[in-house]
Short mmCIF file of C-alpha atoms and ligand atoms in Angstrom, two decimals:
data_model
loop_
_atom_site.label_atom_id
_atom_site.label_comp_id
_atom_site.label_asym_id
_atom_site.label_seq_id
_atom_site.Cartn_x
_atom_site.Cartn_y
_atom_site.Cartn_z
CA MET A 1 114.89 136.90 92.66
CA LEU A 2 118.42 137.67 91.99
CA ARG A 3 119.29 137.76 95.63
CA PHE A 4 117.43 134.55 96.20
CA ASN A 5 119.35 133.00 93.47
CA GLN A 6 122.68 134.16 94.48
CA ARG A 7 122.58 134.14 98.21
CA GLN A 8 119.82 131.99 99.15
CA ILE A 9 120.99 131.37 102.71
CA GLU A 10 121.16 135.09 103.77
CA PHE A 11 118.01 135.77 101.93
CA VAL A 12 115.72 133.11 103.48
CA PHE A 13 117.02 133.77 107.04
CA ARG A 14 116.61 137.41 106.85
CA ALA A 15 112.94 137.02 105.23
CA ARG A 16 112.19 134.60 108.20
CA ARG A 17 113.57 137.08 110.79
CA ARG A 18 111.55 139.95 109.33
CA HIS A 19 108.36 138.27 108.22
CA GLY A 20 108.11 135.08 110.17
CA GLU A 21 107.72 131.45 108.95
CA VAL A 22 105.51 132.18 106.04
CA PHE A 23 106.31 134.98 103.69
CA ARG A 24 105.64 135.83 100.01
CA MET A 25 108.38 136.74 97.62
CA ARG A 26 107.86 138.81 94.47
CA THR A 27 109.16 136.84 91.56
CA SER A 28 108.80 136.55 87.78
CA MET A 29 105.74 134.23 88.45
CA PRO A 30 102.43 135.96 88.60
CA GLY A 31 101.27 135.93 92.19
CA GLY A 32 104.86 135.46 93.49
CA LEU A 33 106.09 132.56 95.56
CA VAL A 34 104.81 131.77 98.99
CA VAL A 35 107.47 130.22 101.21
CA THR A 36 107.05 128.17 104.42
CA SER A 37 109.16 126.39 106.83
CA HIS A 38 106.68 124.81 109.20
CA PRO A 39 106.65 120.97 109.47
CA ASP A 40 102.78 120.97 109.49
CA HIS A 41 102.62 122.90 106.10
CA VAL A 42 105.33 120.54 104.82
CA ARG A 43 103.11 117.56 105.67
CA SER A 44 99.97 119.05 104.07
CA LEU A 45 101.94 119.54 100.81
CA PHE A 46 103.65 116.23 100.85
CA THR A 47 100.50 114.32 101.61
CA ALA A 48 98.28 116.35 99.27
CA LYS A 49 96.35 114.67 96.35
CA PRO A 50 98.85 114.75 93.38
CA GLU A 51 96.42 116.79 91.29
CA GLU A 52 96.06 119.45 94.02
CA ALA A 53 99.71 120.14 94.65
CA PRO A 54 101.75 119.14 91.69
CA SER A 55 105.50 119.66 91.82
CA LEU A 56 107.09 122.90 90.69
CA ALA A 57 109.96 121.08 89.03
CA GLY A 58 108.05 121.22 85.75
CA GLU A 59 108.51 125.01 85.92
CA SER A 60 112.21 124.99 87.18
CA PRO A 61 115.34 125.81 85.49
CA LEU A 62 115.71 122.19 84.78
CA ARG A 63 112.86 122.00 82.50
CA PRO A 64 114.52 123.40 79.36
CA ILE A 65 117.31 120.97 79.94
CA VAL A 66 115.52 117.66 80.47
CA GLY A 67 112.22 118.52 78.67
CA PRO A 68 108.66 118.29 80.12
CA ASN A 69 108.27 114.54 80.09
CA SER A 70 110.81 113.07 82.53
CA VAL A 71 110.01 111.62 85.96
CA LEU A 72 111.27 114.84 87.47
CA THR A 73 109.39 117.34 85.41
CA ALA A 74 106.19 115.32 84.30
CA VAL A 75 103.04 115.67 86.46
CA GLY A 76 99.92 113.60 86.77
CA PRO A 77 99.47 110.03 85.53
CA ARG A 78 102.64 110.20 83.25
CA HIS A 79 104.74 111.04 86.35
CA MET A 80 103.36 108.11 88.33
CA ARG A 81 103.87 105.66 85.42
CA GLN A 82 107.49 106.65 85.09
CA ARG A 83 108.08 106.54 88.74
CA ARG A 84 106.64 103.04 89.02
CA LEU A 85 108.91 102.07 86.17
CA LEU A 86 112.15 103.29 87.79
CA LEU A 87 111.46 102.57 91.37
CA PRO A 88 112.70 98.95 91.50
CA SER A 89 116.02 99.90 89.95
CA PHE A 90 116.70 101.98 93.19
CA HIS A 91 116.07 99.41 95.90
CA GLY A 92 117.22 96.29 97.63
CA GLU A 93 119.24 93.95 95.43
CA ALA A 94 120.26 96.78 92.89
CA ILE A 95 121.60 98.99 95.78
CA GLU A 96 123.67 95.88 97.18
CA ARG A 97 125.14 95.52 93.75
CA TYR A 98 126.25 99.14 93.64
CA THR A 99 127.60 99.19 97.05
CA ARG A 100 130.59 96.98 96.18
CA MET A 101 131.27 99.04 93.20
CA ILE A 102 131.17 102.26 95.35
CA SER A 103 133.50 100.68 97.78
CA ASP A 104 136.13 99.76 95.04
CA ALA A 105 135.77 103.24 93.39
CA ALA A 106 136.30 104.98 96.89
CA GLU A 107 139.35 102.99 97.72
CA ARG A 108 140.96 103.61 94.35
CA GLU A 109 140.27 107.31 94.52
CA ILE A 110 141.62 107.67 98.09
CA ASP A 111 144.93 105.93 97.03
CA GLY A 112 145.44 108.68 94.41
CA TRP A 113 145.10 111.82 96.69
CA PRO A 114 148.01 113.90 97.48
CA VAL A 115 149.35 114.11 101.03
CA GLY A 116 150.15 117.56 102.42
CA ARG A 117 148.81 119.52 99.49
CA PRO A 118 145.34 121.19 99.44
CA PHE A 119 142.70 119.94 97.00
CA ALA A 120 138.99 120.21 96.52
CA LEU A 121 136.97 117.15 97.46
CA ALA A 122 133.77 117.74 95.28
CA PRO A 123 135.53 116.79 91.95
CA ARG A 124 137.01 113.71 93.68
CA MET A 125 133.62 112.74 95.07
CA GLN A 126 132.10 113.24 91.58
CA ALA A 127 134.59 110.82 90.12
CA ILE A 128 133.25 108.11 92.47
CA THR A 129 129.53 108.90 91.89
CA LEU A 130 130.01 109.13 88.24
CA ASP A 131 131.29 105.59 88.04
CA VAL A 132 128.17 104.48 89.90
CA ILE A 133 125.82 106.42 87.74
CA MET A 134 127.49 105.22 84.55
CA ALA A 135 127.14 101.51 85.68
CA GLY A 136 123.69 101.70 87.19
CA ILE A 137 122.18 103.87 84.63
CA PHE A 138 123.91 103.07 81.24
CA GLY A 139 125.44 99.73 82.22
CA ILE A 140 128.81 101.14 81.40
CA GLU A 141 131.38 99.63 83.85
CA GLY A 142 134.87 100.66 84.21
CA ARG A 143 136.75 102.83 81.59
CA PRO A 144 135.06 102.22 78.09
CA ALA A 145 137.40 101.80 75.18
CA ARG A 146 138.44 105.10 73.44
CA ASP A 147 136.41 106.38 70.65
CA THR A 148 133.30 104.31 71.53
CA PRO A 149 130.08 106.26 72.24
CA GLU A 150 130.23 105.08 75.83
CA HIS A 151 133.68 106.70 76.14
CA TRP A 152 132.44 109.96 74.90
CA LEU A 153 129.41 109.90 77.06
CA ARG A 154 131.38 109.57 80.13
CA PHE A 155 133.75 112.25 79.11
CA ALA A 156 131.13 114.70 78.10
CA THR A 157 129.11 114.18 81.37
CA LYS A 158 132.18 114.67 83.44
CA ARG A 159 133.10 117.95 81.53
CA LEU A 160 129.59 119.28 81.61
CA VAL A 161 129.11 118.90 85.25
CA SER A 162 132.39 120.58 86.07
CA ALA A 163 131.58 123.34 83.69
CA SER A 164 128.16 123.89 85.25
CA THR A 165 130.00 125.10 88.47
CA MET A 166 131.80 127.83 86.59
CA PRO A 167 130.60 131.52 86.77
CA LEU A 168 129.68 131.41 82.98
CA ALA A 169 127.13 128.78 83.67
CA GLN A 170 125.04 131.24 85.69
CA ILE A 171 124.48 133.39 82.73
CA GLY A 172 123.39 130.32 80.87
CA GLU A 173 121.05 129.64 83.65
CA LEU A 174 119.49 133.02 83.71
CA MET A 175 119.03 132.83 79.89
CA ASN A 176 117.13 129.51 80.24
CA MET A 177 114.60 130.61 82.90
CA ALA A 178 111.03 129.86 81.90
CA ARG A 179 111.95 128.53 78.53
CA GLU A 180 110.72 125.41 76.86
CA GLU A 181 113.86 124.56 75.14
CA ALA A 182 117.58 125.33 76.21
CA VAL A 183 119.47 128.18 74.53
CA GLY A 184 122.93 129.60 74.32
CA LEU A 185 125.67 127.86 76.27
CA THR A 186 123.36 125.37 77.90
CA ARG A 187 122.20 124.28 74.48
CA ALA A 188 125.70 123.91 73.09
CA GLY A 189 126.85 121.93 76.24
CA LEU A 190 123.81 119.67 75.87
CA SER A 191 124.39 118.95 72.24
CA LEU A 192 127.82 117.71 73.22
CA LEU A 193 126.24 115.21 75.63
CA ASP A 194 123.36 114.36 73.37
CA ARG A 195 125.31 113.01 70.46
CA PRO A 196 126.96 110.17 72.41
CA THR A 197 123.67 109.70 74.45
CA TYR A 198 121.75 108.99 71.33
CA ALA A 199 124.59 106.71 69.97
CA VAL A 200 124.56 104.68 73.03
CA ILE A 201 120.78 104.51 73.06
CA GLU A 202 120.97 103.27 69.44
CA ARG A 203 123.55 100.61 70.09
CA ARG A 204 121.71 99.33 73.04
CA ARG A 205 118.42 98.98 71.11
CA ARG A 206 120.35 96.43 68.96
CA ALA A 207 122.16 94.66 71.74
CA ALA A 208 121.68 90.93 71.84
CA ASP A 209 121.49 90.79 75.61
CA LEU A 210 118.90 93.69 75.85
CA GLU A 211 116.37 91.37 77.52
CA GLU A 212 118.73 90.32 80.32
CA ARG A 213 120.47 93.52 81.06
CA ARG A 214 119.81 95.15 84.45
CA ASP A 215 120.78 98.77 83.79
CA ILE A 216 118.17 101.52 83.65
CA LEU A 217 118.76 102.27 80.00
CA SER A 218 117.89 98.69 79.09
CA LEU A 219 114.98 98.82 81.22
CA LEU A 220 113.71 101.98 79.67
CA LEU A 221 114.07 100.37 76.23
CA ARG A 222 112.05 97.34 77.17
CA ALA A 223 109.25 99.38 78.89
CA ARG A 224 105.89 99.50 77.15
CA THR A 225 102.86 101.71 77.96
CA GLU A 226 99.47 100.31 78.62
CA GLU A 227 98.80 100.69 74.91
CA GLY A 228 101.95 98.59 74.22
CA GLU A 229 104.03 101.56 72.90
CA ALA A 230 107.85 101.83 73.41
CA LEU A 231 109.34 105.09 74.61
CA THR A 232 110.79 107.40 71.86
CA ASP A 233 114.60 108.00 71.80
CA ARG A 234 113.82 111.49 73.07
CA GLU A 235 111.88 110.15 76.07
CA VAL A 236 114.57 107.81 76.93
CA ARG A 237 117.32 110.51 76.61
CA ASP A 238 115.30 112.92 78.88
CA GLU A 239 114.89 110.18 81.52
CA LEU A 240 118.57 109.30 81.50
CA LEU A 241 119.67 112.94 81.60
CA VAL A 242 117.43 113.56 84.72
CA LEU A 243 119.13 110.51 86.46
CA VAL A 244 122.46 111.74 85.52
CA LEU A 245 121.92 115.31 86.56
CA ALA A 246 119.94 114.44 89.68
CA GLY A 247 122.01 111.41 90.78
CA HIS A 248 125.54 112.33 90.56
CA GLU A 249 126.43 115.96 91.42
CA THR A 250 123.99 115.94 94.30
CA THR A 251 125.48 112.98 96.15
CA ALA A 252 129.06 114.13 95.42
CA ASN A 253 128.35 117.64 96.71
CA SER A 254 126.47 116.34 99.78
CA LEU A 255 129.70 114.39 100.75
CA ALA A 256 131.92 117.31 100.07
CA TRP A 257 129.58 119.50 102.37
CA THR A 258 129.60 116.86 105.12
CA TRP A 259 133.40 117.00 105.02
CA GLU A 260 133.54 120.73 104.82
CA ARG A 261 131.54 120.69 108.10
CA LEU A 262 133.49 117.79 109.73
CA VAL A 263 136.96 119.27 109.34
CA ARG A 264 135.73 122.40 111.10
CA ALA A 265 133.97 120.44 113.95
CA PRO A 266 136.98 118.69 115.76
CA ALA A 267 134.81 116.90 118.36
CA ALA A 268 132.47 115.27 115.65
CA HIS A 269 135.37 114.57 113.40
CA GLU A 270 137.32 112.84 116.21
CA ARG A 271 134.31 110.78 117.29
CA LEU A 272 133.66 109.56 113.81
CA ARG A 273 137.22 108.47 113.27
CA GLU A 274 137.23 106.70 116.56
CA ALA A 275 134.07 104.92 115.91
CA VAL A 276 135.07 103.88 112.41
CA ARG A 277 138.55 102.65 113.46
CA SER A 278 137.56 100.85 116.57
CA GLY A 279 134.41 99.53 115.10
CA GLU A 280 132.29 100.55 118.19
CA GLU A 281 129.09 102.22 117.26
CA ALA A 282 130.47 102.76 113.85
CA ALA A 283 127.24 102.33 111.83
CA GLU A 284 125.27 104.69 114.12
CA THR A 285 128.00 107.37 114.15
CA ILE A 286 128.33 107.18 110.27
CA GLU A 287 124.53 107.55 109.96
CA ALA A 288 124.29 110.43 112.41
CA THR A 289 127.11 112.18 110.58
CA ILE A 290 125.48 111.95 107.21
CA VAL A 291 122.10 112.90 108.45
CA GLU A 292 123.59 115.98 110.17
CA GLY A 293 125.56 116.95 107.08
CA MET A 294 122.38 116.84 105.11
CA ARG A 295 120.47 118.77 107.78
CA SER A 296 122.93 121.61 107.99
CA ARG A 297 123.81 121.76 104.23
CA PRO A 298 120.95 120.28 102.14
CA VAL A 299 122.26 120.19 98.55
CA VAL A 300 118.78 120.94 97.28
CA PRO A 301 117.76 123.60 99.73
CA PHE A 302 114.33 124.54 98.22
CA ILE A 303 111.53 122.63 96.60
CA GLY A 304 108.10 123.60 95.54
CA ARG A 305 104.43 122.75 94.69
CA ARG A 306 101.83 124.58 92.84
CA THR A 307 98.50 124.21 94.62
CA THR A 308 95.59 124.19 92.31
CA VAL A 309 92.99 124.65 95.00
CA PRO A 310 92.82 127.13 97.93
CA TRP A 311 95.23 126.26 100.61
CA ARG A 312 95.83 126.95 104.33
CA LEU A 313 99.24 127.39 105.70
CA GLY A 314 98.25 127.62 109.39
CA PRO A 315 96.65 131.05 109.85
CA TYR A 316 97.27 132.05 106.15
CA ALA A 317 95.01 131.54 103.30
CA VAL A 318 96.65 131.03 99.99
CA SER A 319 94.57 131.31 96.84
CA ALA A 320 94.32 128.55 94.17
CA ASP A 321 97.15 128.46 91.61
CA THR A 322 99.85 129.75 93.80
CA PRO A 323 103.34 128.32 93.85
CA ILE A 324 104.36 127.39 97.37
CA GLY A 325 108.03 126.81 98.20
CA MET A 326 109.34 124.81 101.20
CA SER A 327 112.68 126.09 102.34
CA ILE A 328 114.46 122.99 103.30
CA LEU A 329 117.17 125.01 104.77
CA LEU A 330 114.84 126.94 107.13
CA VAL A 331 113.04 123.79 108.23
CA HIS A 332 116.39 122.33 109.09
CA HIS A 333 117.41 125.29 111.14
CA ARG A 334 114.34 125.57 113.25
CA GLU A 335 115.33 126.09 116.91
CA ASP A 336 112.33 124.04 118.18
CA LEU A 337 113.38 121.05 116.25
CA TYR A 338 117.20 121.40 116.39
CA PRO A 339 118.42 123.42 119.38
CA GLU A 340 121.65 125.47 118.34
CA PRO A 341 120.76 124.73 114.71
CA PHE A 342 124.03 126.27 113.33
CA GLU A 343 126.02 123.79 115.34
CA PHE A 344 127.24 120.73 113.39
CA ARG A 345 126.45 118.07 115.97
CA PRO A 346 125.86 114.49 114.89
CA GLN A 347 125.12 113.41 118.33
CA ARG A 348 121.76 114.98 118.13
CA TRP A 349 120.72 112.00 115.98
CA LEU A 350 121.91 109.21 118.31
CA GLY A 351 118.72 107.42 119.30
CA ARG A 352 116.51 109.77 117.21
CA ARG A 353 115.11 109.00 113.79
CA PRO A 354 114.81 111.87 111.29
CA GLY A 355 111.18 113.09 111.18
CA THR A 356 109.43 112.64 107.91
CA TYR A 357 108.43 116.37 107.86
CA GLU A 358 111.24 117.73 109.80
CA TRP A 359 114.23 116.26 107.98
CA ILE A 360 113.50 116.72 104.30
CA PRO A 361 116.81 116.70 102.24
CA PHE A 362 115.05 114.23 99.81
CA GLY A 363 111.71 116.08 99.72
CA GLY A 364 108.79 113.84 100.30
CA GLY A 365 105.40 112.35 99.31
CA ILE A 366 104.95 111.05 95.83
CA ARG A 367 107.87 113.32 94.51
CA ARG A 368 110.34 111.95 97.10
CA CYS A 369 113.83 111.53 95.66
CA LEU A 370 113.91 108.19 93.70
CA GLY A 371 117.66 107.89 94.37
CA ALA A 372 117.57 108.44 98.28
CA THR A 373 118.34 104.94 99.15
CA LEU A 374 121.31 104.91 96.60
CA ALA A 375 122.52 108.27 97.73
CA MET A 376 122.52 107.20 101.35
CA ALA A 377 124.41 103.90 100.64
CA GLU A 378 127.04 105.85 98.61
CA GLN A 379 127.53 108.39 101.40
CA ARG A 380 127.90 105.66 104.02
CA VAL A 381 130.55 103.75 102.11
CA VAL A 382 132.60 106.82 101.08
CA LEU A 383 132.40 108.53 104.47
CA GLU A 384 133.47 105.24 106.18
CA ALA A 385 136.45 104.70 103.84
CA MET A 386 137.75 108.28 104.20
CA ALA A 387 137.43 108.31 108.00
CA ARG A 388 139.04 105.05 108.31
CA ARG A 389 142.09 105.87 106.11
CA LEU A 390 142.62 109.48 106.17
CA ASP A 391 143.56 112.35 108.65
CA LEU A 392 142.11 115.32 107.01
CA GLU A 393 142.22 118.99 107.84
CA ALA A 394 140.49 122.10 106.43
CA ALA A 395 142.72 123.86 103.78
CA ASP A 396 141.53 127.18 105.27
CA PRO A 397 139.74 127.59 108.68
CA ALA A 398 137.01 129.82 107.22
CA PRO A 399 133.81 128.09 106.44
CA GLU A 400 133.09 127.83 102.68
CA ARG A 401 130.31 129.84 101.24
CA ALA A 402 127.47 128.21 99.30
CA LEU A 403 127.26 128.63 95.51
CA HIS A 404 123.87 128.15 93.97
CA ARG A 405 123.74 126.32 90.70
CA ASN A 406 120.42 125.42 89.16
CA VAL A 407 118.48 123.94 92.05
CA THR A 408 121.53 122.92 94.10
CA MET A 409 123.70 124.55 96.75
CA ILE A 410 127.35 123.53 96.60
CA PRO A 411 130.42 124.41 98.64
CA ALA A 412 132.12 127.53 96.83
CA ARG A 413 135.60 126.05 96.83
CA GLY A 414 134.57 122.33 96.47
CA GLY A 415 135.35 121.44 100.23
CA ARG A 416 139.11 122.16 100.18
CA VAL A 417 141.00 119.83 102.50
CA VAL A 418 144.62 118.69 103.17
CA VAL A 419 145.36 114.97 103.81
CA ARG A 420 147.80 114.84 106.78
CA SER A 421 148.25 111.18 106.64
CA ARG A 422 146.86 108.19 104.93
CA LEU A 423 146.64 104.50 105.95
CA ASN A 424 146.85 101.78 103.38
C1 LIG B 501 122.38 113.44 98.30
C2 LIG B 501 121.89 113.30 97.29
C3 LIG B 501 120.59 113.63 96.61
C4 LIG B 501 119.81 114.53 97.14
C5 LIG B 501 120.09 115.53 98.29
C6 LIG B 501 118.56 114.59 96.40
C7 LIG B 501 117.48 115.51 96.54
C8 LIG B 501 116.19 115.35 95.91
C9 LIG B 501 115.08 116.25 96.08
C10 LIG B 501 115.08 117.39 97.15
C11 LIG B 501 114.15 115.87 95.24
C12 LIG B 501 112.71 116.61 94.97
C13 LIG B 501 111.81 115.96 95.96
C14 LIG B 501 110.49 116.75 96.08
O1 LIG B 501 110.10 117.63 95.27
O2 LIG B 501 109.72 116.39 97.03
C15 LIG B 501 114.74 114.94 94.35
C16 LIG B 501 113.97 114.23 93.32
C17 LIG B 501 114.57 113.22 92.51
N1 LIG B 501 115.76 112.67 92.64
FE1 LIG B 501 117.21 113.07 94.06
N2 LIG B 501 118.57 113.61 95.48
C18 LIG B 501 119.84 112.93 95.60
C19 LIG B 501 120.35 111.91 94.81
C20 LIG B 501 119.62 111.34 93.79
C21 LIG B 501 120.10 110.14 93.09
C22 LIG B 501 121.47 109.37 93.46
C23 LIG B 501 119.22 109.90 92.10
C24 LIG B 501 119.18 108.92 91.11
C25 LIG B 501 120.18 108.29 90.52
C26 LIG B 501 118.16 110.98 92.21
C27 LIG B 501 117.00 110.95 91.47
C28 LIG B 501 115.91 111.72 91.65
C29 LIG B 501 114.73 111.76 90.83
C30 LIG B 501 114.57 110.78 89.63
C31 LIG B 501 113.92 112.69 91.34
C32 LIG B 501 112.46 113.06 90.84
C33 LIG B 501 111.46 112.22 91.69
C34 LIG B 501 110.04 112.57 91.39
O3 LIG B 501 109.65 113.68 91.11
O4 LIG B 501 109.12 111.69 91.39
N3 LIG B 501 118.63 111.63 93.39
N4 LIG B 501 115.90 114.47 94.82
#
């Protein structure tokens, strides 16, 4: 378990070499964890009846943090209800509104980066995605006035997310495994965030324009169950926290990884810059680069379901009530789907659409990432602006290792680069 947590890449590749594409790990869970990387098995789990293969997220390290009732951790009818409520906020018109905001935030960020001096991209990407999340989820735009709950909420979110990548955070994570409520450092950190969150919820409940507001917090406050009941403050807080945690660090690190790969893949980097600067095949090249970045470094490398009935994974019979993990990393590095899988090669995507059960950085089925459209839009806009305006190099030619934090996999040094020159 420790090796899987600390060095998942080495662990899963070695296990597949030794045992094949289905293997069972011994874990703290009774019956262990069965792991697969076959697209047919992925399909069977993604298309299963919800009650036969509920998500493992409800048992994940996120549960003590966001509680059992959020869209990510709930199962069954409650999950579907929350999903239906939130879905429209992540589509169509809403995304268009965010795109302009992302573009402004990206240009502003790029203006402030040092030239000729190494720095880590991940925190800079997080500054952009934080603005987007604050606006979309809380309806907080720009920099809120000091000493308002909105200001403290933004501040605490930023601090907590950067603290969660520090070595101490891992201890906190281990302490919180399989718990109902957070303890220790995680609990202390959460209470820092909770205070301004509840204050913002309280203020928004009383806001005169609550009915017209389009942010997700206002939407949650207006929502009623079929019995006409409103969500409690705790339920609203859990949902907001999921969206902040799921929505901001993931996208930022996905971008940091794509650049970590690009600055070490000169041909792909050059092709992207040329396409963006000449405008020729720009959209396709940007898309292919992001898809390849998420294939080769999926920020969430592993997802799971708990089958409640006997299951078949090809020749293997799995008994009921067994957790089954899908290694996104292994699926994305299958030779039969992606020849020379360890090469970063965006061209493999030109004229090819990512397969629903073969390219799964956002998971799938009724648990597919709610923010996938937003995350793709953010990545397109930021990647374009960076490729258009910057000549970037790796700060150090050696590839960055992966650090595993909670359910995510992030570049160990945050994607360190040097800006050689910048266009205005
Ligand atoms: C590159 C960025 C992102 C990646 C790689 C990512 C990845 C994932 C994955 C793998 C899942 C689990 C799917 C499954 O079990 O089948 C998930 C679920 C989820 N994601 Fe994302 N995500 C990203 C961005 C976002 C954003 C921007 C938001 C929202 C603001 C978001 C909100 C959620 C939610 C609410 C769920 C739970 C959905 C459910 O269980 O019904 N994610 N994401």
